[in-house]
Short mmCIF file of C-alpha atoms in Angstrom, two decimals:
data_model
loop_
_atom_site.label_atom_id
_atom_site.label_comp_id
_atom_site.label_asym_id
_atom_site.label_seq_id
_atom_site.Cartn_x
_atom_site.Cartn_y
_atom_site.Cartn_z
CA MET A 19 32.96 57.87 -12.96
CA GLU A 20 34.40 58.71 -16.39
CA ALA A 21 34.74 54.88 -17.34
CA GLY A 22 30.72 54.45 -16.68
CA PHE A 23 30.40 53.38 -13.36
CA ASP A 24 27.40 54.37 -11.47
CA GLY A 25 29.10 55.18 -7.89
CA VAL A 26 32.28 54.32 -5.44
CA GLU A 27 32.08 51.68 -2.59
CA ILE A 28 34.89 52.75 -0.14
CA HIS A 29 36.33 49.60 1.16
CA GLY A 30 36.83 50.36 4.97
CA ALA A 31 36.15 46.64 6.28
CA HIS A 32 37.93 42.96 6.78
CA GLY A 33 41.32 44.45 8.02
CA TYR A 34 42.46 46.36 5.16
CA LEU A 35 44.11 49.61 5.17
CA ILE A 36 41.21 52.13 6.19
CA ASP A 37 39.79 49.31 8.68
CA GLN A 38 43.66 49.12 10.25
CA PHE A 39 43.23 52.70 11.35
CA LEU A 40 39.62 52.27 12.47
CA ILE A 41 40.56 49.47 14.83
CA ASP A 42 42.03 49.79 18.07
CA GLN A 43 43.80 46.59 18.45
CA VAL A 44 45.66 47.45 14.96
CA ASN A 45 45.82 50.97 15.25
CA ASP A 46 48.68 51.92 17.55
CA ARG A 47 49.67 55.37 15.90
CA THR A 48 50.28 58.49 18.56
CA ASP A 49 49.36 60.93 16.01
CA GLU A 50 46.30 62.71 14.96
CA TYR A 51 45.06 59.54 13.34
CA GLY A 52 45.36 57.07 16.34
CA GLY A 53 44.29 57.06 20.06
CA SER A 54 40.69 58.05 20.61
CA LEU A 55 37.75 56.92 18.76
CA GLU A 56 37.43 60.33 16.97
CA LYS A 57 41.16 60.29 15.75
CA ARG A 58 40.69 56.58 14.74
CA CYS A 59 37.89 57.56 12.51
CA ARG A 60 39.37 60.55 11.05
CA PHE A 61 41.31 58.96 8.47
CA ALA A 62 38.04 57.17 6.91
CA LEU A 63 36.07 60.36 7.25
CA GLU A 64 38.40 62.42 5.38
CA ILE A 65 38.43 59.75 2.47
CA VAL A 66 34.76 59.85 2.43
CA GLU A 67 34.66 63.91 2.15
CA ALA A 68 37.41 63.59 -0.48
CA VAL A 69 35.47 60.85 -2.45
CA VAL A 70 32.20 63.05 -1.75
CA ASN A 71 33.69 66.25 -3.24
CA GLU A 72 35.06 64.70 -6.14
CA ILE A 73 31.78 62.89 -7.35
CA GLY A 74 29.02 63.63 -5.35
CA ALA A 75 27.45 61.95 -1.65
CA ASP A 76 24.75 60.34 -4.34
CA LYS A 77 27.37 58.47 -5.60
CA VAL A 78 29.21 57.11 -2.82
CA GLY A 79 28.70 54.34 -0.62
CA ILE A 80 30.94 52.66 2.11
CA ARG A 81 31.41 49.00 3.46
CA LEU A 82 32.50 48.38 7.35
CA SER A 83 32.67 45.26 9.46
CA THR A 84 33.62 46.86 12.78
CA TYR A 85 32.40 43.19 14.42
CA ALA A 86 34.67 41.37 12.46
CA ASP A 87 38.40 40.08 13.29
CA PHE A 88 39.70 39.30 9.97
CA MET A 89 43.35 39.09 10.03
CA GLU A 90 43.35 39.73 13.81
CA SER A 91 41.72 43.19 13.45
CA GLY A 92 39.04 43.22 16.21
CA ASP A 93 38.08 46.26 18.06
CA SER A 94 37.42 46.42 21.79
CA ASN A 95 34.17 48.12 21.07
CA PRO A 96 32.75 47.38 17.99
CA LYS A 97 29.33 48.64 18.67
CA ALA A 98 30.74 52.58 19.72
CA LEU A 99 32.78 52.12 16.86
CA GLY A 100 30.03 51.49 14.32
CA LEU A 101 27.87 54.09 15.88
CA TYR A 102 30.28 56.71 15.73
CA MET A 103 30.98 55.72 12.01
CA VAL A 104 27.31 55.91 11.03
CA GLU A 105 26.70 58.85 12.40
CA ALA A 106 29.64 60.88 11.51
CA LEU A 107 28.66 59.41 7.83
CA THR A 108 25.11 60.88 7.95
CA LYS A 109 26.73 64.14 8.02
CA TYR A 110 28.00 63.63 4.56
CA GLY A 111 24.71 62.29 3.12
CA ILE A 112 26.23 59.40 1.17
CA LEU A 113 23.71 57.00 -0.46
CA TYR A 114 24.64 53.67 1.46
CA CYS A 115 26.19 52.18 4.36
CA LEU A 116 26.81 48.32 4.17
CA MET A 117 27.63 46.27 7.41
CA VAL A 118 29.00 43.21 8.05
CA GLU A 119 26.64 41.10 10.60
CA PRO A 120 28.29 40.57 13.87
CA ARG A 121 27.66 37.00 13.37
CA MET A 122 30.59 36.86 10.44
CA LYS A 123 33.24 37.41 12.99
CA ILE A 124 36.06 35.48 11.51
CA GLY A 125 35.85 34.73 7.54
CA GLY A 126 32.89 33.22 6.27
CA GLU A 127 32.25 31.71 9.29
CA VAL A 128 28.57 32.32 10.81
CA CYS A 129 28.95 32.25 14.79
CA GLU A 130 26.05 32.55 17.58
CA CYS A 131 26.22 36.00 18.61
CA PRO A 132 24.12 38.41 20.72
CA HIS A 133 25.12 41.53 18.70
CA SER A 134 22.96 43.40 16.34
CA LEU A 135 23.31 46.02 13.37
CA LEU A 136 20.26 47.66 14.37
CA PRO A 137 21.49 50.54 16.36
CA MET A 138 23.59 51.66 13.52
CA LYS A 139 20.42 51.19 10.86
CA LYS A 140 18.80 53.54 13.08
CA ALA A 141 21.36 56.18 13.59
CA PHE A 142 21.99 56.04 9.58
CA ASN A 143 19.90 58.27 7.78
CA GLY A 144 20.74 56.54 4.28
CA THR A 145 20.21 53.24 2.82
CA PHE A 146 21.52 50.77 5.05
CA ILE A 147 22.52 47.65 3.75
CA ALA A 148 23.21 44.19 5.54
CA ALA A 149 25.87 41.41 4.36
CA GLY A 150 26.84 38.15 5.71
CA GLY A 151 25.71 34.81 5.70
CA TYR A 152 22.18 35.55 4.43
CA GLY A 153 20.03 33.06 2.59
CA LYS A 154 16.87 34.21 0.77
CA ASP A 155 14.36 33.46 3.96
CA ASP A 156 16.62 35.46 6.47
CA GLY A 157 17.24 38.15 4.15
CA ASN A 158 13.82 38.79 3.45
CA LYS A 159 13.09 38.62 7.00
CA ALA A 160 15.63 41.25 7.94
CA VAL A 161 14.30 43.58 5.38
CA ALA A 162 10.61 43.03 6.44
CA GLU A 163 11.54 43.63 10.24
CA ASN A 164 13.65 46.75 9.10
CA ARG A 165 16.72 45.61 10.24
CA ALA A 166 18.14 46.64 7.12
CA ASP A 167 16.89 48.32 3.68
CA LEU A 168 18.54 45.98 1.46
CA VAL A 169 20.68 42.62 2.01
CA ALA A 170 23.87 41.89 0.15
CA TYR A 171 24.73 38.52 -1.11
CA GLY A 172 28.27 37.70 -1.91
CA ARG A 173 29.27 34.06 -2.15
CA LEU A 174 25.86 32.95 -3.17
CA PHE A 175 25.96 35.69 -5.96
CA LEU A 176 29.30 34.52 -7.08
CA ALA A 177 28.17 30.31 -7.49
CA ASN A 178 24.54 31.71 -8.98
CA PRO A 179 24.75 34.58 -11.71
CA ASP A 180 21.10 34.36 -11.89
CA LEU A 181 20.48 34.53 -7.93
CA PRO A 182 17.34 36.62 -8.05
CA LYS A 183 15.88 34.60 -10.91
CA ARG A 184 16.70 31.27 -8.49
CA PHE A 185 15.06 33.19 -5.73
CA GLU A 186 12.16 33.85 -7.47
CA VAL A 187 11.14 30.89 -8.69
CA GLY A 188 12.46 28.59 -5.82
CA ALA A 189 15.02 26.87 -7.36
CA PRO A 190 18.28 24.89 -5.94
CA LEU A 191 21.35 27.04 -5.67
CA ASN A 192 24.71 25.93 -6.94
CA LYS A 193 27.31 25.31 -4.11
CA TYR A 194 30.11 27.87 -3.81
CA ASN A 195 33.86 26.44 -3.91
CA ARG A 196 35.49 28.44 -1.53
CA ASN A 197 38.83 26.88 -2.68
CA THR A 198 38.58 29.15 -5.78
CA PHE A 199 37.96 31.97 -3.90
CA TYR A 200 40.80 34.75 -4.99
CA THR A 201 42.79 32.59 -6.89
CA SER A 202 44.32 33.64 -9.94
CA ASP A 203 45.95 30.59 -11.89
CA PRO A 204 43.90 28.84 -12.86
CA VAL A 205 41.36 31.31 -13.10
CA ILE A 206 38.24 29.36 -12.23
CA GLY A 207 34.97 29.61 -10.36
CA TYR A 208 34.09 33.31 -11.08
CA THR A 209 32.20 32.50 -14.66
CA ASP A 210 31.98 29.11 -15.01
CA TYR A 211 29.15 28.45 -12.30
CA PRO A 212 25.85 27.18 -14.41
CA PHE A 213 22.90 29.46 -15.05
CA LEU A 214 19.43 27.50 -14.54
CA GLU A 215 19.05 27.03 -18.26
CA ALA A 216 22.26 25.23 -18.39
CA ASN A 217 21.00 22.52 -15.57
CA GLY A 218 17.86 22.16 -17.98
CA ASN A 219 15.66 24.13 -15.75
CA ALA A 220 13.42 27.11 -16.80
#
């Protein structure tokens, strides 16, 4: 916060450390941080509490992906895990919860899925953000149908630095190149996608 940021998003998704505590396929601990749903969620909630106490709940968000199976870190009951987490998070009054759509089970692949984030949306009393495979139309539809308060865009924003403007005027989108994601040498694919003006469009 001293560096001028507006808030902190706690990364509790995609098979990284916090997610490894949440997911029963990965967490094989036998202490107070493993076993039952409550114990597996303890580490994540302790982090939330610590950050809230440091900077205030109105500056804290969290990202979760309970339905995902990134890096072989899937859960046997992702709905129960998601519901438990959002209900617990509600008690802290954090600003938002961002959850990855169940259809984004593995990496960037959109798959057919009968599951929905709607139960989690209904259980959370803050701003609920959905992410994963959205375009303009289905993103607007998700908000219009009250399945999310906001929709997050990642890959499309990476390739289109003026994404809101493109959505507004109905302009075509730059196609992202997944091969340049998370590469450090050479550094390409982060700041070199063209704006509309660079393409000769107003």
